[in-house]
mmCIF file of C-alpha atoms and ligand atoms in Angstrom:
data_model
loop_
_atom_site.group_PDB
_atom_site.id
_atom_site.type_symbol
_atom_site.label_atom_id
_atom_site.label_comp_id
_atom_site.label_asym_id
_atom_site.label_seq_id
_atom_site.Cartn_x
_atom_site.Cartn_y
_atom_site.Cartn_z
ATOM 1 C CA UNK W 1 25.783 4.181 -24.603
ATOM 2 C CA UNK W 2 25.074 7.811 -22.877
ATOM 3 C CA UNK W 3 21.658 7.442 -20.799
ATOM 4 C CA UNK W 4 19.692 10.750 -19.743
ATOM 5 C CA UNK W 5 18.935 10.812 -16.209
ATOM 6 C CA UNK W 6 15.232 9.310 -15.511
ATOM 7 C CA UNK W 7 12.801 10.214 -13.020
ATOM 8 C CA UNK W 8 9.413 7.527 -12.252
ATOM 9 C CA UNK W 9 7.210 7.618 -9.318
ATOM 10 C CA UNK W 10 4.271 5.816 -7.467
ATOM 11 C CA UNK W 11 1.157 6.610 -5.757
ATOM 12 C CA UNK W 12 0.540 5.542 -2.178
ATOM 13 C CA UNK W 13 -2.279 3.722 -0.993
ATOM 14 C CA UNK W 14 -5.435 2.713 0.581
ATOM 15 C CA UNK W 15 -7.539 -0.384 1.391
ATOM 16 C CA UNK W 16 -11.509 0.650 1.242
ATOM 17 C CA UNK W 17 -12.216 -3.457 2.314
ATOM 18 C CA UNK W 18 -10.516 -6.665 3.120
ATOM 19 C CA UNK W 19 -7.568 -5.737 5.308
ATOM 20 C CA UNK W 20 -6.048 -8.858 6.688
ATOM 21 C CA UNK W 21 -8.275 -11.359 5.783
ATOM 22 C CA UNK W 22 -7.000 -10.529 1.796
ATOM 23 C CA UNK W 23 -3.969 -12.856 3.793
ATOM 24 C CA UNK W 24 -6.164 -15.897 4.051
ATOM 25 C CA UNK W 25 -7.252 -15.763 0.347
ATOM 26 C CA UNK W 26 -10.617 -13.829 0.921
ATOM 27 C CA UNK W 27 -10.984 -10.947 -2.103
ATOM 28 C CA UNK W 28 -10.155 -7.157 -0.974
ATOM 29 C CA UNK W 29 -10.705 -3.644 -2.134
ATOM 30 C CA UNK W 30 -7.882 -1.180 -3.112
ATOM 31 C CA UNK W 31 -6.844 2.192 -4.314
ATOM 32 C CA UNK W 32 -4.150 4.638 -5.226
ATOM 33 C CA UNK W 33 -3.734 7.839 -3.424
ATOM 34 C CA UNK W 34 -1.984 9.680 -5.829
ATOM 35 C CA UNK W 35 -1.521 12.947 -3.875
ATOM 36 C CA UNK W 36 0.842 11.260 -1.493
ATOM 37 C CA UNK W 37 3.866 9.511 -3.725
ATOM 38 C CA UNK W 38 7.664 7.855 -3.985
ATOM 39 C CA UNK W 39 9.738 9.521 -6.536
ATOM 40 C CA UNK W 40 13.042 7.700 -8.031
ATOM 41 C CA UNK W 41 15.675 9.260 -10.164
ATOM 42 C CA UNK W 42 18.013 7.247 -11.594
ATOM 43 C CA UNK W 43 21.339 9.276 -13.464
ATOM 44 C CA UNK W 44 24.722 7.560 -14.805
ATOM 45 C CA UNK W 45 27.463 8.272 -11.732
ATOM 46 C CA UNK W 46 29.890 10.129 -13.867
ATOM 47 C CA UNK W 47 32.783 8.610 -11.223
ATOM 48 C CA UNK W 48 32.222 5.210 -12.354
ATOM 49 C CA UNK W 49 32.115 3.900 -9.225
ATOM 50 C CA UNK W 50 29.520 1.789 -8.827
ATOM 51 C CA UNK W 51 25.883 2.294 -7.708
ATOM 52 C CA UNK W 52 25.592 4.841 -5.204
ATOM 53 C CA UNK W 53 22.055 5.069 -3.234
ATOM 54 C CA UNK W 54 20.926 8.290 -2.174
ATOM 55 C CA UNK W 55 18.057 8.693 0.610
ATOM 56 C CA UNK W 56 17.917 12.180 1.458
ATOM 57 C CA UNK W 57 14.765 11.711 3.249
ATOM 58 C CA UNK W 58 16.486 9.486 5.713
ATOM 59 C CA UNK W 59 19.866 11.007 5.611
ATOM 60 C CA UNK W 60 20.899 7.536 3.608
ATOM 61 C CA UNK W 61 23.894 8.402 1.235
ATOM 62 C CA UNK W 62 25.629 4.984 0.887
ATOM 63 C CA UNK W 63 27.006 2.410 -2.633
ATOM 64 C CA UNK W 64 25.027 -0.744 -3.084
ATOM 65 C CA UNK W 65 27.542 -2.593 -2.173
ATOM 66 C CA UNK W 66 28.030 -1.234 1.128
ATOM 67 C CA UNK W 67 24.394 -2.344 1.932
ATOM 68 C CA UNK W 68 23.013 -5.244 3.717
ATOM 69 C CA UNK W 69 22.272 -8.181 1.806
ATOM 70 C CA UNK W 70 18.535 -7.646 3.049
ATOM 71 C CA UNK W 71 18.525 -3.885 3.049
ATOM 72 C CA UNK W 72 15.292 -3.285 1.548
ATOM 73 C CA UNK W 73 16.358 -0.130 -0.885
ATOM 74 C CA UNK W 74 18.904 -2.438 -2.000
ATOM 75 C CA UNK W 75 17.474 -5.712 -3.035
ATOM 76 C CA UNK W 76 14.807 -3.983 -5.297
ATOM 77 C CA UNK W 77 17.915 -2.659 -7.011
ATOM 78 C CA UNK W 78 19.754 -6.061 -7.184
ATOM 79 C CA UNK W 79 16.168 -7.761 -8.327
ATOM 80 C CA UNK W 80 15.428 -5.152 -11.176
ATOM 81 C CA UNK W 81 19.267 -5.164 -12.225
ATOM 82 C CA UNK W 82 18.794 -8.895 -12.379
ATOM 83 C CA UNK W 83 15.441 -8.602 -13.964
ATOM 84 C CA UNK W 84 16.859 -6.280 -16.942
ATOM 85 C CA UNK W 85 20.349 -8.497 -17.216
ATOM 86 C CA UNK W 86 22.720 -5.348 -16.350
ATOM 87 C CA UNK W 87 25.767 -6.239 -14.928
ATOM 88 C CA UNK W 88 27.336 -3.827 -12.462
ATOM 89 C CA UNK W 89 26.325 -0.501 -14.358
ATOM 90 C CA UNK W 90 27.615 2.722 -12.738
ATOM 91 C CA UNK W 91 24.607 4.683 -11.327
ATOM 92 C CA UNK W 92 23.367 7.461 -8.865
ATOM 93 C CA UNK W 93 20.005 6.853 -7.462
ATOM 94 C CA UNK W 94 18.213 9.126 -5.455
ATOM 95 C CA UNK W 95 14.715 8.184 -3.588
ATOM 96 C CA UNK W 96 12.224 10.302 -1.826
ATOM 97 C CA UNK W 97 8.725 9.594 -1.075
ATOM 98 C CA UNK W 98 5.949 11.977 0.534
ATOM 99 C CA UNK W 99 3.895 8.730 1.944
ATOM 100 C CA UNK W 100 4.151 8.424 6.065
ATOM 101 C CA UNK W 101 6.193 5.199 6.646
ATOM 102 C CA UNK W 102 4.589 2.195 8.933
ATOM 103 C CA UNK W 103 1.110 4.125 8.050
ATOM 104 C CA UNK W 104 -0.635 1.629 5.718
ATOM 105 C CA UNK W 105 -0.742 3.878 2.932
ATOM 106 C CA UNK W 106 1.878 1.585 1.317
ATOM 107 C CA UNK W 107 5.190 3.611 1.298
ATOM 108 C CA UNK W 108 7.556 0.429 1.538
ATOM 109 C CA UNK W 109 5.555 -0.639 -1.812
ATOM 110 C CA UNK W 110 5.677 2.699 -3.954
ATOM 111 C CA UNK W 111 9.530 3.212 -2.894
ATOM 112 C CA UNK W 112 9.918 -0.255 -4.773
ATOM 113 C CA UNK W 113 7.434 0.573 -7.793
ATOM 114 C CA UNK W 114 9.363 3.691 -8.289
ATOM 115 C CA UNK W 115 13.086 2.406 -8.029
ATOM 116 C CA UNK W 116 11.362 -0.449 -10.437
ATOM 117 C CA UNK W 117 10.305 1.823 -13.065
ATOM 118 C CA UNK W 118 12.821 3.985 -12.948
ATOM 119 C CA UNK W 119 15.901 1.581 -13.454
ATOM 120 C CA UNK W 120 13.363 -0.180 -16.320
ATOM 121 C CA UNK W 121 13.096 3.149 -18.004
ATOM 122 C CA UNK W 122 16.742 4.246 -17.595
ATOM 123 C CA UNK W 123 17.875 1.130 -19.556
ATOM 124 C CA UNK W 124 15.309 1.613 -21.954
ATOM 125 C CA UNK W 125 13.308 -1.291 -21.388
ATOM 126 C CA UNK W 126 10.255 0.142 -19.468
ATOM 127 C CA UNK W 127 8.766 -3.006 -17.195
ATOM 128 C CA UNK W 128 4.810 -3.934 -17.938
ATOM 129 C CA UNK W 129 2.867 -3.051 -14.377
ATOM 130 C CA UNK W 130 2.793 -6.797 -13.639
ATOM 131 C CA UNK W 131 6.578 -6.830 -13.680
ATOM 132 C CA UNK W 132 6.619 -4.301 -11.331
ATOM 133 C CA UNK W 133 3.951 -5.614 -9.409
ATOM 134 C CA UNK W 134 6.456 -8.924 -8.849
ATOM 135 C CA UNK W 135 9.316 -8.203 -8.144
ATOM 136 C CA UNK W 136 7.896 -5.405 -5.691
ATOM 137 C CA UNK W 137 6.452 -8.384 -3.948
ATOM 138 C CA UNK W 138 9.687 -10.405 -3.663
ATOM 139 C CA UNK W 139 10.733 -7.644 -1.290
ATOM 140 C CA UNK W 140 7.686 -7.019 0.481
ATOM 141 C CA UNK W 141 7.639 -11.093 1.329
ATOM 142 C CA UNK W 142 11.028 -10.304 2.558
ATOM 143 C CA UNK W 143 9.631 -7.135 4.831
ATOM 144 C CA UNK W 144 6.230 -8.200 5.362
ATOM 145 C CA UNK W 145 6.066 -12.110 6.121
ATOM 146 C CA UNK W 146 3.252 -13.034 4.849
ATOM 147 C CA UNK W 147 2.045 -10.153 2.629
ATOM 148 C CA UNK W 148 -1.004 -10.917 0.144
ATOM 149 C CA UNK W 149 0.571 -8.873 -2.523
ATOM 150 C CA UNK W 150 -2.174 -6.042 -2.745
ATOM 151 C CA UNK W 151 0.304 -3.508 -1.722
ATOM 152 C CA UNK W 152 2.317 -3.837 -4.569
ATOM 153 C CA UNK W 153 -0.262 -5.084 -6.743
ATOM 154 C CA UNK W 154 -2.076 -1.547 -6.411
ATOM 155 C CA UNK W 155 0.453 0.799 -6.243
ATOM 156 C CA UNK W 156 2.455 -1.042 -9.234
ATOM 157 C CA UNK W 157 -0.942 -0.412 -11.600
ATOM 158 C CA UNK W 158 -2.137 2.731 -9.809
ATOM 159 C CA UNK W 159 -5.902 2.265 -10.388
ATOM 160 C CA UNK W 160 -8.428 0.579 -8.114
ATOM 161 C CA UNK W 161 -8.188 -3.381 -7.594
ATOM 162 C CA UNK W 162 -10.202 -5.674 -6.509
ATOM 163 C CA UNK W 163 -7.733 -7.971 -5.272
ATOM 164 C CA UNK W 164 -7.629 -11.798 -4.733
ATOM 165 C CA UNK W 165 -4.111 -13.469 -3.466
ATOM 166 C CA UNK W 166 -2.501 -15.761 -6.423
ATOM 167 C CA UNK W 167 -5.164 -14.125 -9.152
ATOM 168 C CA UNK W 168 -4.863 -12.329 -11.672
ATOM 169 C CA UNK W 169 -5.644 -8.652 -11.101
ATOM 170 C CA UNK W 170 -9.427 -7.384 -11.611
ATOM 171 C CA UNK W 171 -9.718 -3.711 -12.202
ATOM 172 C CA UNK W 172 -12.744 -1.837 -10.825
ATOM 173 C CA UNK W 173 -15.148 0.073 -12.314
ATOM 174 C CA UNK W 174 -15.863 2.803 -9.971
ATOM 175 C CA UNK W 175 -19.792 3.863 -10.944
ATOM 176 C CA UNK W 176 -19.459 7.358 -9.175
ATOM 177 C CA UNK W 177 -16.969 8.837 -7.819
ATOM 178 C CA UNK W 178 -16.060 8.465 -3.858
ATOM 179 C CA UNK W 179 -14.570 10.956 -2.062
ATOM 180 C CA UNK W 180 -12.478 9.400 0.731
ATOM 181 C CA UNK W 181 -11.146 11.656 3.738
ATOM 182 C CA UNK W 182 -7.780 9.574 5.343
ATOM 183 C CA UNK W 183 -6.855 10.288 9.032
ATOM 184 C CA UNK W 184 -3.639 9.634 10.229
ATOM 185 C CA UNK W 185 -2.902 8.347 14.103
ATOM 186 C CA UNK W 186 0.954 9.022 13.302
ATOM 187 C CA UNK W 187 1.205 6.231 15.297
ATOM 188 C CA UNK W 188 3.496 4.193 13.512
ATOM 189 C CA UNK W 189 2.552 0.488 13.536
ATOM 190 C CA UNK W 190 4.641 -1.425 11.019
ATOM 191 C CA UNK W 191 2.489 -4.419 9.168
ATOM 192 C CA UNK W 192 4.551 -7.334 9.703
ATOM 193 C CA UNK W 193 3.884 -7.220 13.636
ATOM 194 C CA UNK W 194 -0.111 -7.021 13.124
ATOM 195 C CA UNK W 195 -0.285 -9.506 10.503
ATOM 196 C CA UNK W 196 2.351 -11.564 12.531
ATOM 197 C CA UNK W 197 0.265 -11.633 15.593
ATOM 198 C CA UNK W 198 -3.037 -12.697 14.059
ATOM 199 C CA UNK W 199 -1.737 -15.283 12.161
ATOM 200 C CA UNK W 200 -0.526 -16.673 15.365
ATOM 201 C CA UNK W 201 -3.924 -16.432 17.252
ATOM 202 C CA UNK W 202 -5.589 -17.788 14.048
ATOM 203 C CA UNK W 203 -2.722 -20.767 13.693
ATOM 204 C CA UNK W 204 -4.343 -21.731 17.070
ATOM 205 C CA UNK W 205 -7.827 -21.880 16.268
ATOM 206 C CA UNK W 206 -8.363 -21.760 12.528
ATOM 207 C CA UNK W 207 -12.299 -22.357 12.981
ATOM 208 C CA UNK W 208 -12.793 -19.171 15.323
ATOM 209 C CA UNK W 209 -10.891 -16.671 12.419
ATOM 210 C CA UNK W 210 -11.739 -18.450 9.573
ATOM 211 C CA UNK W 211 -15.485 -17.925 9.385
ATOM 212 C CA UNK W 212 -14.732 -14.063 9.975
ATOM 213 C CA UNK W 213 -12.537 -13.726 7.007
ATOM 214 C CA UNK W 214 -14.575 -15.321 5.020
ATOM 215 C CA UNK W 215 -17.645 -13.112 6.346
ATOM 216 C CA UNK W 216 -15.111 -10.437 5.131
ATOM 217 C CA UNK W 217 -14.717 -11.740 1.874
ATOM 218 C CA UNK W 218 -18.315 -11.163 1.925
ATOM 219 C CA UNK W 219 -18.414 -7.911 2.562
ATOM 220 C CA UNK W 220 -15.504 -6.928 -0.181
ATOM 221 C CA UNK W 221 -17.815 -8.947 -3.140
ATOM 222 C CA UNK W 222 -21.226 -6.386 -2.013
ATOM 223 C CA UNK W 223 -19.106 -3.482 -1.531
ATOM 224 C CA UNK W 224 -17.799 -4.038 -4.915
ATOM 225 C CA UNK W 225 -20.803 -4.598 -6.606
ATOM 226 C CA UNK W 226 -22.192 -1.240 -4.241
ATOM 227 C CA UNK W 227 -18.699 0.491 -5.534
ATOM 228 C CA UNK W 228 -19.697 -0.102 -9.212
ATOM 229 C CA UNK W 229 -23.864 0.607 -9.352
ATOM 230 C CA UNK W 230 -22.344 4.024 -7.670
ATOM 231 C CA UNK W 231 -24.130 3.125 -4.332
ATOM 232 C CA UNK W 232 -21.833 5.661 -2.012
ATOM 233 C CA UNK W 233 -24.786 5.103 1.038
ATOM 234 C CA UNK W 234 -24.461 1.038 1.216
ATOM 235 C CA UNK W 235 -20.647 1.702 0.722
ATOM 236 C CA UNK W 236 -20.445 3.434 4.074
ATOM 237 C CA UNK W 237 -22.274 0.997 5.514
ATOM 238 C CA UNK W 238 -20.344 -1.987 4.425
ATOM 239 C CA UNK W 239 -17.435 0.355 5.944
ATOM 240 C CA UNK W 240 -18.887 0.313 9.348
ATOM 241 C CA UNK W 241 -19.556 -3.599 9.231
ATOM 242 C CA UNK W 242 -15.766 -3.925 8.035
ATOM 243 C CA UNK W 243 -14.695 -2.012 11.161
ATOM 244 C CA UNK W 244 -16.668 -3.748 13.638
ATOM 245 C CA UNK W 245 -15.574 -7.430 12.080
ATOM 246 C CA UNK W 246 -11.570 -5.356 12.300
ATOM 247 C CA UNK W 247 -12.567 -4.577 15.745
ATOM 248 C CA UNK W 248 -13.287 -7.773 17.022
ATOM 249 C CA UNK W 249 -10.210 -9.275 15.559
ATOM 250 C CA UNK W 250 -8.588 -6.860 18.120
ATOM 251 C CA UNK W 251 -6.574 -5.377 14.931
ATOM 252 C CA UNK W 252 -7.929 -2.053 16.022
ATOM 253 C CA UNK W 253 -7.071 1.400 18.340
ATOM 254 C CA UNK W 254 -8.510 3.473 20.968
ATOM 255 C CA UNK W 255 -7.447 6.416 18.581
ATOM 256 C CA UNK W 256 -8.758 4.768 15.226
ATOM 257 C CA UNK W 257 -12.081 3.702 17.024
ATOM 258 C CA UNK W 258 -11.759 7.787 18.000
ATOM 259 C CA UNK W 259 -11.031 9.131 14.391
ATOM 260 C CA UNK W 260 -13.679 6.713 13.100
ATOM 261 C CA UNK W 261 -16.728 8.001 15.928
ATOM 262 C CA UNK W 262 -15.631 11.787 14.915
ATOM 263 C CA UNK W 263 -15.562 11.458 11.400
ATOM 264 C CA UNK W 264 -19.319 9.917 11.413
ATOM 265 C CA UNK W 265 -20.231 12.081 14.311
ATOM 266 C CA UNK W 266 -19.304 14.842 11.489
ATOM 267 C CA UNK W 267 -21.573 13.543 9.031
ATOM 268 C CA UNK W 268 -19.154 10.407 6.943
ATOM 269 C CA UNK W 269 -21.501 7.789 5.085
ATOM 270 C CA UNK W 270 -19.186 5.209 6.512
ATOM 271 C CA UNK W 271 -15.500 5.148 8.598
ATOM 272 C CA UNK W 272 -13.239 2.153 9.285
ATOM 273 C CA UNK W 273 -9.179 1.590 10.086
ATOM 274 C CA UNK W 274 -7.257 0.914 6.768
ATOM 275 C CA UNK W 275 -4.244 -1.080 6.342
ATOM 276 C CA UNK W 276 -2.788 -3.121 9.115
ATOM 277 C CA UNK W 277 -3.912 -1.529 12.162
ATOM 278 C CA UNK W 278 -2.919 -0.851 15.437
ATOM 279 C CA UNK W 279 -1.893 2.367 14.470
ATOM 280 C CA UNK W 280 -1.800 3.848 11.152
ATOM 281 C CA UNK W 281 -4.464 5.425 9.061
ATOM 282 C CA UNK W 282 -8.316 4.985 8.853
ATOM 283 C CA UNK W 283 -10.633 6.039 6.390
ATOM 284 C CA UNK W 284 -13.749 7.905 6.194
ATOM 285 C CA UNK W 285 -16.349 8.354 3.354
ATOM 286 C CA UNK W 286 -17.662 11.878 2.787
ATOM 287 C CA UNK W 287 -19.768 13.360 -0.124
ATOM 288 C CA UNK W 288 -17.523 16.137 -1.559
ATOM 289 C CA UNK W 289 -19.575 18.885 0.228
ATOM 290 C CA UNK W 290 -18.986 17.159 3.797
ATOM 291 C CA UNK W 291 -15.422 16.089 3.363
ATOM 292 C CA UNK W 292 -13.532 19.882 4.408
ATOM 293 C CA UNK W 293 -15.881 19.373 7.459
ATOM 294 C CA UNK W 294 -15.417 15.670 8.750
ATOM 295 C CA UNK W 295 -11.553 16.765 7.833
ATOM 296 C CA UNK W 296 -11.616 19.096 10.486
ATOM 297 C CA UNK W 297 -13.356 16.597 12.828
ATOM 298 C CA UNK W 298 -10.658 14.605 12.393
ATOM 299 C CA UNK W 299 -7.952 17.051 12.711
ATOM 300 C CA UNK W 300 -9.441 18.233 16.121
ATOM 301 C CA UNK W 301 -9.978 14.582 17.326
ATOM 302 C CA UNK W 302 -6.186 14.607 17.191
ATOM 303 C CA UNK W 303 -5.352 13.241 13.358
ATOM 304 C CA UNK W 304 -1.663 14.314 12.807
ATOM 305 C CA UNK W 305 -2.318 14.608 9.004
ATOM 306 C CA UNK W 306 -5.790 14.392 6.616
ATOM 307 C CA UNK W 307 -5.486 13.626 3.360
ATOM 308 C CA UNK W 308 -8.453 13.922 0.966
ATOM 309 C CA UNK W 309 -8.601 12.133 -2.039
ATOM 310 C CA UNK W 310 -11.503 11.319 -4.954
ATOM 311 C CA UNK W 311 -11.938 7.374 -6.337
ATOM 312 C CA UNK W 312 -12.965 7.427 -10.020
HETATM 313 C C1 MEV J 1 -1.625 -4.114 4.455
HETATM 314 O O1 MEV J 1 -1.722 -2.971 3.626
HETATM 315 C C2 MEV J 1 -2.783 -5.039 4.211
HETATM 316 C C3 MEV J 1 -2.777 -6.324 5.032
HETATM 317 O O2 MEV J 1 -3.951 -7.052 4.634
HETATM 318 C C4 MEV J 1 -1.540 -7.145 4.806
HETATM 319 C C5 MEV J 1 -1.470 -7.762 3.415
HETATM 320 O O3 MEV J 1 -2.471 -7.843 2.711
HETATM 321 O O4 MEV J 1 -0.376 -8.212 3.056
HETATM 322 C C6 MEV J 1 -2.917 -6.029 6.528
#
């Protein structure tokens, strides 16, 4: 059988609530950002030689089984080929992805969505998002430690969550839509080491984190219920809570507690860090007549990048 070559991508993304403490079983809020995304193609190799991965972005050009048994790229391939019950097809696939890597906008997690859905729709058996979703996960447990699974769980179904580790996946309904402005540190801070870390201070002294996360928790369930009655003023302000609980967890930076002051200095209903911290990206909520100028806030309070992007 002839296949055409395939192409499937997936959004980034980014957490409006619940960072970290989504970990310890405490519910969290999450959305695509389609505007940044991972793009597979998938083609027959016309040599026959085997499966060939192709990385351009990261001057990768390597076969499959040249790779590392834990080489990331590679055991999403070996998973999905397992998955769909092909046995040592002949294949070219190419991967590129516009998403900042070790910026929690998710870019480990598309890149797997979008090698997932492409070798699914290749061999003509297109994967339901929960597939996706799961065996995305059995490499970001491999990468992340002790991931929650919202990363993949989001960027697999590309539409906002509200997330809760080991259940199934709520969708929410966003009453009006939120127009997020996302500054980026470019200060690379990959997740395993910030979720590592706390879950060692918090190993120590479960009943000094554990009423925080679940104070959290709290703050995800109102912001939800803010999210859908359309409430965009109590949504910032559940933001700034969420950054001062992130703060005092010493998750945050001296240059996302500097993006955050500029982008409310510049008129944001709310600001916090998104993702794992220490680095990375935060997150500030404009209407869509401030957002161009809290954008330039950021970009003068030294953002390497702004993305805007609307929540509906
Ligand atoms: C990373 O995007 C979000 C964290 O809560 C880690 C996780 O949920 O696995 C920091």
């Amino acid at each position: 059988m002839t296949h055409t070559a395939v192409k499937a991508t997936a959004p980034g993304k980014i957490i409006l609530f619940g960072e970290h403490s989504v970990v310890y079983g405490q519910p969290a809020i999450a959305v695509p950002v389609s505007q940044v995304r991972a793009t597979c193609t998938v083609r027959e190799n016309s040599a026959g030689t085997g499966i060939l991965l192709n990385a351009p972005d990261i001057d990768r050009r390597e076969y499959l089984s040249a790779a590392g048994e834990n080489d990331p790229l590679a055991l999403v391939v070996r998973r999905t080929l397992d998955a769909l019950g092909v046995d040592a097809p002949s294949l070219e696939i190419t991967v590129t992805s516009t998403i900042p890597i070790a910026c929690g906008l998710g870019s480990g997690a598309a890149i797997s969505a979008a090698i997932i859905r492409a070798l699914g729709e290749f061999f003509r058996r297109p994967f339901e998002s929960q597939t996706v979703s799961d065996i995305a996960f059995e490499v970001e447990k491999i990468y992340h430690g002790t991931p929650s699974g919202i990363d993949n769980t989001v960027v697999a179904f590309a539409q906002p969550i509200f997330f809760t580790k080991g259940q199934p996946i709520e969708r929410l309904t966003v009453g009006a839509p939120l127009t997020f402005v996302i500054g980026d540190t470019g200060i690379k801070s990959p997740t395993y080491k910030v979720v590592g870390d706390l879950r060692a201070r918090r190993t120590e002294n479960p009943a000094a984190f554990d009423p925080i996360f679940a104070e959290m928790g709290t703050l995800a369930r109102n912001a939800r219920a803010a999210i859908e009655r359309g409430d965009a003023a109590s949504v910032g302000q559940l933001m700034g809570e969420n950054h001062a609980i992130l703060r005092k967890l010493g998750i945050s930076h001296p240059m996302l507690d500097a993006l955050v002051g500029a982008a409310m200095d510049a008129g944001a209903l709310g600001a916090k860090l998104s993702g794992a911290g220490w680095g990375g990206n935060m997150i500030a909520l404009a209407t869509p007549d401030s957002a161009a100028k809290i954008g330039a806030a950021l970009a003068s309070a030294g953002a390497k990048r702004v993305i805007k992007t609307v929540v509906r």
